[in-house]
mmCIF file of C-alpha atoms in Angstrom:
data_model
loop_
_atom_site.group_PDB
_atom_site.id
_atom_site.type_symbol
_atom_site.label_atom_id
_atom_site.label_comp_id
_atom_site.label_asym_id
_atom_site.label_seq_id
_atom_site.Cartn_x
_atom_site.Cartn_y
_atom_site.Cartn_z
ATOM 1 C CA MET A 1 13.061 -10.577 0.636
ATOM 2 C CA SER A 2 12.830 -6.780 0.588
ATOM 3 C CA GLN A 3 10.288 -5.239 2.970
ATOM 4 C CA ASP A 4 9.527 -2.862 0.113
ATOM 5 C CA ILE A 5 7.845 -5.858 -1.534
ATOM 6 C CA LEU A 6 5.383 -7.925 0.520
ATOM 7 C CA THR A 7 4.163 -11.285 -0.740
ATOM 8 C CA ARG A 8 1.383 -13.488 0.570
ATOM 9 C CA MET A 9 -1.105 -16.134 -0.491
ATOM 10 C CA GLU A 10 -4.860 -15.617 -0.377
ATOM 11 C CA GLY A 11 -6.588 -18.763 -1.520
ATOM 12 C CA HIS A 12 -4.905 -19.754 -4.764
ATOM 13 C CA ALA A 13 -3.735 -16.184 -5.551
ATOM 14 C CA GLY A 14 -0.135 -15.193 -5.052
ATOM 15 C CA ILE A 15 -0.151 -11.500 -4.103
ATOM 16 C CA ILE A 16 2.724 -9.075 -4.684
ATOM 17 C CA SER A 17 2.204 -5.853 -2.749
ATOM 18 C CA LEU A 18 4.448 -2.844 -3.379
ATOM 19 C CA ASN A 19 5.345 -1.312 -0.019
ATOM 20 C CA ARG A 20 7.401 1.836 -0.454
ATOM 21 C CA PRO A 21 4.729 4.482 0.183
ATOM 22 C CA SER A 22 7.133 7.343 0.933
ATOM 23 C CA ALA A 23 8.293 7.147 -2.711
ATOM 24 C CA LEU A 24 4.894 6.313 -4.239
ATOM 25 C CA HIS A 25 6.179 2.720 -4.495
ATOM 26 C CA ALA A 26 8.890 3.620 -7.005
ATOM 27 C CA LEU A 27 10.944 0.552 -7.879
ATOM 28 C CA THR A 28 14.445 -0.095 -6.590
ATOM 29 C CA LEU A 29 16.685 -2.868 -7.886
ATOM 30 C CA GLU A 30 15.998 -4.808 -4.682
ATOM 31 C CA MET A 31 12.246 -4.550 -5.346
ATOM 32 C CA VAL A 32 12.714 -5.711 -8.945
ATOM 33 C CA HIS A 33 14.630 -8.759 -7.717
ATOM 34 C CA ALA A 34 12.052 -9.525 -5.011
ATOM 35 C CA MET A 35 9.203 -9.439 -7.536
ATOM 36 C CA THR A 36 11.149 -11.569 -9.992
ATOM 37 C CA ASP A 37 11.983 -14.139 -7.301
ATOM 38 C CA ALA A 38 8.332 -14.416 -6.251
ATOM 39 C CA LEU A 39 7.130 -14.844 -9.827
ATOM 40 C CA LEU A 40 9.733 -17.503 -10.575
ATOM 41 C CA LYS A 41 8.869 -19.380 -7.382
ATOM 42 C CA TRP A 42 5.140 -19.282 -8.158
ATOM 43 C CA ARG A 43 5.466 -20.095 -11.845
ATOM 44 C CA ASN A 44 5.697 -23.850 -11.240
ATOM 45 C CA SER A 45 3.771 -23.989 -7.970
ATOM 46 C CA ALA A 46 0.553 -26.009 -8.066
ATOM 47 C CA LYS A 47 -0.800 -23.912 -5.184
ATOM 48 C CA VAL A 48 -0.568 -20.636 -7.103
ATOM 49 C CA LYS A 49 -3.107 -20.387 -9.908
ATOM 50 C CA CYS A 50 -2.974 -16.616 -10.511
ATOM 51 C CA VAL A 51 -0.998 -13.554 -9.418
ATOM 52 C CA ILE A 52 -2.250 -10.203 -8.106
ATOM 53 C CA ILE A 53 -0.050 -7.084 -8.180
ATOM 54 C CA GLU A 54 -1.181 -4.271 -5.870
ATOM 55 C CA HIS A 55 0.203 -1.564 -3.615
ATOM 56 C CA ALA A 56 0.119 -1.645 0.173
ATOM 57 C CA GLU A 57 -0.972 1.898 1.010
ATOM 58 C CA GLY A 58 -0.852 5.470 -0.179
ATOM 59 C CA ARG A 59 -1.873 7.175 -3.402
ATOM 60 C CA GLY A 60 0.642 5.530 -5.722
ATOM 61 C CA PHE A 61 0.371 2.201 -7.463
ATOM 62 C CA CYS A 62 3.944 2.621 -8.707
ATOM 63 C CA ALA A 63 5.321 6.009 -9.703
ATOM 64 C CA GLY A 64 8.202 4.559 -11.723
ATOM 65 C CA GLY A 65 11.809 3.691 -10.990
ATOM 66 C CA ASP A 66 14.229 5.242 -8.536
ATOM 67 C CA ILE A 67 15.376 8.079 -10.789
ATOM 68 C CA ALA A 68 17.591 9.703 -8.140
ATOM 69 C CA PHE A 69 19.592 6.466 -7.971
ATOM 70 C CA LEU A 70 19.784 6.305 -11.769
ATOM 71 C CA ARG A 71 21.005 9.909 -11.989
ATOM 72 C CA ASN A 72 23.644 9.246 -9.352
ATOM 73 C CA SER A 73 24.863 6.290 -11.395
ATOM 74 C CA ALA A 74 25.125 8.448 -14.506
ATOM 75 C CA LEU A 75 27.194 10.990 -12.592
ATOM 76 C CA THR A 76 29.417 8.659 -10.548
ATOM 77 C CA ASP A 77 29.932 5.274 -12.214
ATOM 78 C CA GLY A 78 29.397 5.970 -15.905
ATOM 79 C CA GLY A 79 25.890 4.505 -15.758
ATOM 80 C CA GLU A 80 27.014 0.988 -14.784
ATOM 81 C CA SER A 81 24.556 0.646 -11.876
ATOM 82 C CA ALA A 82 21.788 2.166 -13.972
ATOM 83 C CA ARG A 83 22.378 -0.325 -16.789
ATOM 84 C CA LYS A 84 22.143 -3.165 -14.268
ATOM 85 C CA PHE A 85 18.833 -1.759 -13.027
ATOM 86 C CA PHE A 86 17.373 -1.438 -16.531
ATOM 87 C CA HIS A 87 18.626 -4.889 -17.529
ATOM 88 C CA ASP A 88 16.973 -6.611 -14.588
ATOM 89 C CA GLU A 89 13.821 -4.456 -14.640
ATOM 90 C CA TYR A 90 13.294 -5.307 -18.308
ATOM 91 C CA GLN A 91 13.691 -8.999 -17.470
ATOM 92 C CA LEU A 92 10.890 -8.567 -14.906
ATOM 93 C CA ASN A 93 8.749 -6.805 -17.528
ATOM 94 C CA HIS A 94 9.308 -9.659 -19.979
ATOM 95 C CA LEU A 95 8.668 -12.321 -17.316
ATOM 96 C CA LEU A 96 5.273 -10.725 -16.624
ATOM 97 C CA PHE A 97 4.494 -10.399 -20.334
ATOM 98 C CA THR A 98 5.124 -14.115 -20.924
ATOM 99 C CA TYR A 99 3.846 -15.419 -17.560
ATOM 100 C CA PRO A 100 1.889 -18.674 -17.943
ATOM 101 C CA LYS A 101 -0.669 -17.861 -15.230
ATOM 102 C CA PRO A 102 -3.212 -15.023 -15.196
ATOM 103 C CA VAL A 103 -1.860 -11.784 -13.710
ATOM 104 C CA VAL A 104 -4.210 -9.117 -12.329
ATOM 105 C CA ALA A 105 -2.770 -5.619 -11.788
ATOM 106 C CA PHE A 106 -4.728 -3.167 -9.641
ATOM 107 C CA MET A 107 -3.643 0.287 -10.849
ATOM 108 C CA ASP A 108 -5.367 2.059 -7.961
ATOM 109 C CA GLY A 109 -3.288 5.229 -7.924
ATOM 110 C CA ILE A 110 -0.383 6.904 -9.699
ATOM 111 C CA THR A 111 0.844 4.543 -12.430
ATOM 112 C CA MET A 112 3.835 5.999 -14.237
ATOM 113 C CA GLY A 113 6.964 4.749 -15.968
ATOM 114 C CA GLY A 114 8.010 1.600 -14.148
ATOM 115 C CA GLY A 115 4.452 1.231 -12.863
ATOM 116 C CA VAL A 116 3.286 1.010 -16.460
ATOM 117 C CA GLY A 117 5.921 -1.664 -17.025
ATOM 118 C CA ILE A 118 4.581 -3.953 -14.298
ATOM 119 C CA SER A 119 0.873 -3.387 -15.005
ATOM 120 C CA GLN A 120 0.547 -3.408 -18.800
ATOM 121 C CA PRO A 121 1.816 -7.002 -19.240
ATOM 122 C CA ALA A 122 -0.995 -8.240 -16.975
ATOM 123 C CA LYS A 123 -3.932 -10.024 -18.613
ATOM 124 C CA PHE A 124 -6.303 -8.047 -16.367
ATOM 125 C CA ARG A 125 -5.570 -4.381 -15.677
ATOM 126 C CA VAL A 126 -7.930 -2.687 -13.237
ATOM 127 C CA ALA A 127 -8.277 1.091 -13.165
ATOM 128 C CA THR A 128 -10.149 3.050 -10.497
ATOM 129 C CA GLU A 129 -11.164 6.640 -9.785
ATOM 130 C CA ASN A 130 -7.664 7.060 -8.280
ATOM 131 C CA THR A 131 -5.728 5.985 -11.374
ATOM 132 C CA ARG A 132 -3.374 8.535 -12.921
ATOM 133 C CA PHE A 133 -1.520 6.943 -15.817
ATOM 134 C CA ALA A 134 1.424 8.556 -17.628
ATOM 135 C CA MET A 135 4.735 7.994 -19.332
ATOM 136 C CA PRO A 136 6.380 11.322 -18.369
ATOM 137 C CA GLU A 137 9.926 10.540 -19.494
ATOM 138 C CA THR A 138 10.257 13.375 -22.029
ATOM 139 C CA GLY A 139 10.292 15.722 -19.014
ATOM 140 C CA ILE A 140 13.386 14.078 -17.501
ATOM 141 C CA GLY A 141 15.397 13.289 -20.621
ATOM 142 C CA LEU A 142 14.878 9.528 -20.448
ATOM 143 C CA PHE A 143 12.404 7.803 -22.859
ATOM 144 C CA PRO A 144 9.162 5.779 -22.498
ATOM 145 C CA ASP A 145 10.761 2.431 -21.708
ATOM 146 C CA VAL A 146 9.696 -0.702 -19.722
ATOM 147 C CA GLY A 147 7.855 -1.850 -22.849
ATOM 148 C CA GLY A 148 6.395 1.568 -23.591
ATOM 149 C CA GLY A 149 7.424 1.242 -27.215
ATOM 150 C CA TRP A 150 5.315 -1.908 -27.528
ATOM 151 C CA TYR A 151 2.213 -0.718 -25.658
ATOM 152 C CA LEU A 152 2.019 2.869 -26.884
ATOM 153 C CA SER A 153 2.685 2.062 -30.546
ATOM 154 C CA ARG A 154 -0.227 -0.371 -30.555
ATOM 155 C CA LEU A 155 -2.868 2.020 -29.217
ATOM 156 C CA GLU A 156 -5.603 3.441 -31.458
ATOM 157 C CA GLY A 157 -4.516 6.080 -33.966
ATOM 158 C CA ARG A 158 -1.730 8.341 -32.760
ATOM 159 C CA VAL A 159 -2.662 8.502 -29.093
ATOM 160 C CA GLY A 160 0.436 6.476 -28.132
ATOM 161 C CA GLN A 161 2.700 9.031 -29.773
ATOM 162 C CA PHE A 162 0.772 11.802 -28.013
ATOM 163 C CA LEU A 163 1.212 10.159 -24.608
ATOM 164 C CA ALA A 164 4.901 9.435 -25.240
ATOM 165 C CA LEU A 165 5.711 13.004 -26.278
ATOM 166 C CA THR A 166 3.560 15.055 -23.909
ATOM 167 C CA GLY A 167 3.688 12.864 -20.806
ATOM 168 C CA SER A 168 -0.009 13.648 -20.444
ATOM 169 C CA ARG A 169 -1.731 12.110 -17.419
ATOM 170 C CA ILE A 170 -4.923 10.196 -18.056
ATOM 171 C CA ALA A 171 -7.510 9.117 -15.547
ATOM 172 C CA GLY A 172 -8.918 5.641 -15.048
ATOM 173 C CA SER A 173 -11.772 6.306 -17.442
ATOM 174 C CA GLY A 174 -9.302 7.180 -20.179
ATOM 175 C CA CYS A 175 -7.280 4.038 -19.454
ATOM 176 C CA LEU A 176 -10.407 1.945 -19.981
ATOM 177 C CA SER A 177 -11.367 3.803 -23.169
ATOM 178 C CA LEU A 178 -7.910 3.333 -24.699
ATOM 179 C CA GLY A 179 -7.531 -0.305 -23.667
ATOM 180 C CA LEU A 180 -4.764 0.405 -21.167
ATOM 181 C CA ALA A 181 -7.156 -0.989 -18.549
ATOM 182 C CA THR A 182 -9.498 -3.955 -18.992
ATOM 183 C CA HIS A 183 -11.881 -2.986 -16.161
ATOM 184 C CA TYR A 184 -12.946 0.113 -14.220
ATOM 185 C CA VAL A 185 -13.754 -0.726 -10.600
ATOM 186 C CA PRO A 186 -14.499 1.671 -7.704
ATOM 187 C CA SER A 187 -11.738 1.469 -5.107
ATOM 188 C CA GLU A 188 -14.136 0.424 -2.349
ATOM 189 C CA ALA A 189 -14.877 -2.791 -4.288
ATOM 190 C CA LEU A 190 -11.247 -3.873 -4.700
ATOM 191 C CA ALA A 191 -10.899 -5.863 -1.480
ATOM 192 C CA ASP A 192 -13.960 -7.946 -2.342
ATOM 193 C CA ALA A 193 -12.697 -8.501 -5.884
ATOM 194 C CA LYS A 194 -9.269 -9.671 -4.673
ATOM 195 C CA ALA A 195 -10.814 -12.045 -2.140
ATOM 196 C CA ARG A 196 -13.073 -13.572 -4.790
ATOM 197 C CA ILE A 197 -10.208 -13.940 -7.265
ATOM 198 C CA GLY A 198 -8.308 -15.956 -4.672
ATOM 199 C CA ALA A 199 -11.328 -18.096 -3.794
ATOM 200 C CA GLU A 200 -13.125 -18.787 -7.071
ATOM 201 C CA ASP A 201 -12.094 -20.612 -10.235
ATOM 202 C CA ILE A 202 -9.500 -18.649 -12.215
ATOM 203 C CA ASP A 203 -11.711 -18.909 -15.294
ATOM 204 C CA ARG A 204 -14.042 -16.583 -13.375
ATOM 205 C CA ILE A 205 -11.565 -13.685 -13.016
ATOM 206 C CA ASP A 206 -13.025 -11.742 -15.938
ATOM 207 C CA GLY A 207 -16.542 -12.354 -14.652
ATOM 208 C CA ILE A 208 -15.629 -11.363 -11.086
ATOM 209 C CA LEU A 209 -14.109 -8.078 -12.254
ATOM 210 C CA GLY A 210 -17.098 -7.547 -14.537
ATOM 211 C CA THR A 211 -19.569 -7.854 -11.679
ATOM 212 C CA VAL A 212 -17.801 -5.163 -9.601
ATOM 213 C CA SER A 213 -17.101 -2.856 -12.557
ATOM 214 C CA VAL A 214 -19.032 0.382 -13.043
ATOM 215 C CA THR A 215 -19.462 2.782 -15.939
ATOM 216 C CA PRO A 216 -16.668 5.346 -15.659
ATOM 217 C CA PRO A 217 -17.150 9.088 -16.069
ATOM 218 C CA PRO A 218 -16.541 10.570 -19.541
ATOM 219 C CA SER A 219 -12.916 10.457 -20.655
ATOM 220 C CA LYS A 220 -11.282 13.771 -21.534
ATOM 221 C CA ILE A 221 -8.694 12.176 -23.809
ATOM 222 C CA VAL A 222 -11.372 10.486 -25.943
ATOM 223 C CA GLU A 223 -12.824 13.927 -26.630
ATOM 224 C CA THR A 224 -9.509 15.029 -28.178
ATOM 225 C CA LEU A 225 -8.697 11.969 -30.294
ATOM 226 C CA PHE A 226 -9.525 13.777 -33.542
ATOM 227 C CA GLN A 227 -7.065 16.562 -32.717
ATOM 228 C CA ILE A 228 -4.435 14.067 -31.554
ATOM 229 C CA ASN A 229 -4.670 12.021 -34.755
ATOM 230 C CA ARG A 230 -4.493 15.167 -36.876
ATOM 231 C CA HIS A 231 -1.596 16.956 -35.191
ATOM 232 C CA PHE A 232 0.490 13.944 -34.137
ATOM 233 C CA ALA A 233 0.203 12.143 -37.476
ATOM 234 C CA SER A 234 3.891 12.443 -38.385
ATOM 235 C CA ASP A 235 6.849 10.479 -37.036
ATOM 236 C CA ARG A 236 8.965 13.614 -37.432
ATOM 237 C CA PHE A 237 8.929 15.811 -34.357
ATOM 238 C CA GLU A 238 9.388 19.028 -36.338
ATOM 239 C CA GLU A 239 6.269 18.266 -38.384
ATOM 240 C CA ILE A 240 4.204 17.704 -35.241
ATOM 241 C CA LEU A 241 5.357 21.049 -33.847
ATOM 242 C CA ALA A 242 4.595 22.766 -37.156
ATOM 243 C CA SER A 243 1.099 21.281 -37.243
ATOM 244 C CA LEU A 244 0.362 22.507 -33.709
ATOM 245 C CA ASP A 245 1.921 25.904 -34.450
ATOM 246 C CA ALA A 246 -0.452 26.368 -37.387
ATOM 247 C CA ASP A 247 -3.524 25.859 -35.171
ATOM 248 C CA ASP A 248 -4.476 28.832 -32.990
ATOM 249 C CA GLY A 249 -6.953 26.812 -30.948
ATOM 250 C CA GLU A 250 -6.484 26.628 -27.178
ATOM 251 C CA TRP A 251 -5.784 22.867 -27.129
ATOM 252 C CA ALA A 252 -3.139 23.010 -29.866
ATOM 253 C CA MET A 253 -1.417 26.016 -28.315
ATOM 254 C CA ARG A 254 -1.285 24.324 -24.919
ATOM 255 C CA GLU A 255 0.107 21.051 -26.297
ATOM 256 C CA CYS A 256 2.649 22.902 -28.420
ATOM 257 C CA ALA A 257 3.896 24.770 -25.341
ATOM 258 C CA THR A 258 4.118 21.458 -23.505
ATOM 259 C CA LEU A 259 6.194 19.860 -26.270
ATOM 260 C CA ARG A 260 8.567 22.813 -26.441
ATOM 261 C CA SER A 261 9.357 22.307 -22.746
ATOM 262 C CA LYS A 262 10.370 18.665 -23.261
ATOM 263 C CA SER A 263 13.730 17.152 -24.162
ATOM 264 C CA PRO A 264 14.040 17.309 -27.970
ATOM 265 C CA GLN A 265 16.312 14.252 -27.812
ATOM 266 C CA THR A 266 13.739 12.226 -25.879
ATOM 267 C CA CYS A 267 10.895 13.270 -28.163
ATOM 268 C CA LYS A 268 12.782 12.163 -31.254
ATOM 269 C CA VAL A 269 13.922 8.938 -29.586
ATOM 270 C CA ALA A 270 10.318 8.165 -28.589
ATOM 271 C CA LEU A 271 8.946 8.663 -32.098
ATOM 272 C CA ARG A 272 11.566 6.376 -33.617
ATOM 273 C CA GLN A 273 11.155 3.874 -30.772
ATOM 274 C CA LEU A 274 7.394 3.525 -31.330
ATOM 275 C CA ASP A 275 7.897 3.179 -35.079
ATOM 276 C CA GLU A 276 10.619 0.555 -34.637
ATOM 277 C CA SER A 277 8.565 -1.363 -32.072
ATOM 278 C CA LEU A 278 5.903 -2.125 -34.663
ATOM 279 C CA LYS A 279 8.591 -4.005 -36.609
ATOM 280 C CA CYS A 280 9.623 -6.123 -33.604
ATOM 281 C CA GLY A 281 8.612 -9.755 -33.941
ATOM 282 C CA ASP A 282 8.007 -10.203 -30.227
ATOM 283 C CA PHE A 283 8.200 -8.409 -26.898
ATOM 284 C CA ALA A 284 11.743 -9.640 -26.258
ATOM 285 C CA ALA A 285 12.955 -7.909 -29.424
ATOM 286 C CA ASN A 286 11.269 -4.711 -28.254
ATOM 287 C CA MET A 287 12.980 -4.929 -24.867
ATOM 288 C CA ALA A 288 16.370 -5.565 -26.466
ATOM 289 C CA MET A 289 15.854 -2.378 -28.483
ATOM 290 C CA GLU A 290 14.809 -0.412 -25.403
ATOM 291 C CA TYR A 291 17.853 -1.645 -23.480
ATOM 292 C CA ARG A 292 20.144 -0.372 -26.239
ATOM 293 C CA ILE A 293 18.484 3.034 -25.933
ATOM 294 C CA ALA A 294 18.556 3.032 -22.124
ATOM 295 C CA SER A 295 22.211 2.036 -21.905
ATOM 296 C CA ARG A 296 23.112 5.116 -23.934
ATOM 297 C CA VAL A 297 20.665 7.885 -22.986
ATOM 298 C CA ILE A 298 21.345 7.351 -19.287
ATOM 299 C CA VAL A 299 24.794 8.922 -19.722
ATOM 300 C CA LEU A 300 23.808 11.640 -22.202
ATOM 301 C CA PRO A 301 23.413 15.146 -20.717
ATOM 302 C CA ASP A 302 19.613 15.366 -20.789
ATOM 303 C CA PHE A 303 18.889 12.687 -18.185
ATOM 304 C CA ALA A 304 21.025 14.092 -15.376
ATOM 305 C CA GLU A 305 19.820 17.585 -16.259
ATOM 306 C CA GLY A 306 16.156 16.580 -16.428
ATOM 307 C CA VAL A 307 16.207 14.860 -13.039
ATOM 308 C CA ARG A 308 18.117 17.813 -11.576
ATOM 309 C CA ALA A 309 15.396 20.187 -12.737
ATOM 310 C CA VAL A 310 12.512 18.031 -11.520
ATOM 311 C CA ILE A 311 13.617 16.423 -8.250
ATOM 312 C CA VAL A 312 17.017 17.817 -7.188
ATOM 313 C CA ASP A 313 16.789 21.602 -7.566
ATOM 314 C CA LYS A 314 13.076 21.525 -8.468
ATOM 315 C CA ASP A 315 13.390 24.643 -10.622
ATOM 316 C CA ASN A 316 11.610 22.933 -13.547
ATOM 317 C CA ALA A 317 13.943 24.781 -15.905
ATOM 318 C CA PRO A 318 16.066 22.142 -17.630
ATOM 319 C CA GLN A 319 18.677 23.256 -20.149
ATOM 320 C CA TRP A 320 18.424 20.560 -22.789
ATOM 321 C CA ASN A 321 21.458 19.465 -24.803
ATOM 322 C CA PRO A 322 20.920 19.135 -27.773
ATOM 323 C CA ALA A 323 18.852 22.290 -27.358
ATOM 324 C CA THR A 324 16.568 22.139 -30.396
ATOM 325 C CA PRO A 325 14.865 19.413 -32.459
ATOM 326 C CA GLY A 326 17.054 20.307 -35.417
ATOM 327 C CA ASP A 327 20.162 19.533 -33.355
ATOM 328 C CA VAL A 328 18.983 15.952 -32.846
ATOM 329 C CA THR A 329 20.067 14.556 -36.202
ATOM 330 C CA ASP A 330 19.275 11.179 -37.719
ATOM 331 C CA GLU A 331 22.925 10.223 -37.204
ATOM 332 C CA TYR A 332 22.639 11.130 -33.513
ATOM 333 C CA LEU A 333 19.609 8.835 -33.217
ATOM 334 C CA ASP A 334 21.313 6.060 -35.189
ATOM 335 C CA ALA A 335 24.036 5.923 -32.545
ATOM 336 C CA ILE A 336 21.470 5.617 -29.734
ATOM 337 C CA PHE A 337 19.618 2.764 -31.471
ATOM 338 C CA ALA A 338 22.665 0.863 -32.746
ATOM 339 C CA PRO A 339 23.251 -2.724 -31.592
ATOM 340 C CA LEU A 340 25.443 -3.210 -28.538
ATOM 341 C CA PRO A 341 28.448 -5.540 -28.470
ATOM 342 C CA VAL A 342 27.125 -9.115 -28.442
ATOM 343 C CA MET A 343 28.039 -9.777 -24.804
ATOM 344 C CA GLU A 344 26.265 -6.575 -23.688
ATOM 345 C CA GLU A 345 22.935 -7.139 -25.456
ATOM 346 C CA TRP A 346 19.825 -7.654 -23.308
ATOM 347 C CA LYS A 347 18.325 -11.135 -23.068
ATOM 348 C CA PRO A 348 15.223 -12.451 -21.264
ATOM 349 C CA LEU A 349 15.521 -14.574 -18.149
#
């Protein structure tokens, strides 16, 4: 098993600990497979009554997937390795979503992209003062995947669309307010909570987390929900930009500038993705849709360019292609969302 994933038993809790601190515990394919293997082994084990997902050290819970690897695949093997990564990562996401035993995710740190994918399926999602939650994919030309379509589309009002488009980071208090977290626990109480979860009856997990929870500080995002619902009401990206443009308030001007820096392709994909997700009968259908998108956008120009701008050259000046929202036509989106050949479609484990 990968040393980037550590597993152990504490009482009746199987514990998966992400252990790649130099990369904020970003997921590699080897880590995805190690987590999947542990979950499959524990699924039918009488000794394991619940699962805890945590990180070993550092300030990240899980900062996403290994985007440098994915970019290299897009540039060198036509995206074949990247498609394999997405396929297997999405199977892990679905396995967690349908897992028959309680899963507790401790989002004590940076929780982005792939980190959202392994924490949101958990029945219990614990935020702390260190939590920084985001789906920042519009800044790298990808899209809010790993189940993002399912989770974000089902949040209150239009806040899911706001998070998908802007990549805005929200603190632990905001996660609790929006339902992205079930509990808010100070980080110094986590060790005690984990020990008790492994020692006490699993029916007590909610009560255990409740006893160590505290009232979080006020959430900044809650204070802007009225503006979010007003300006992000449309599923057409151009109409959102027009609404923000018409408001000369500081918040609207700042968010409009943010959106104009993002990949127009990704923004339009995200809006359609969240709308389509609401029509999906189950999580597997959502993941099949997201795999279709991923298999295509990975080899479109914006992904390689977005990662170049953010982590390769670090100039933060991506040249998006298509360059404007108007260039991303409905026909262009239709091709991204179209079914794959039957043998290439994503399926759960």
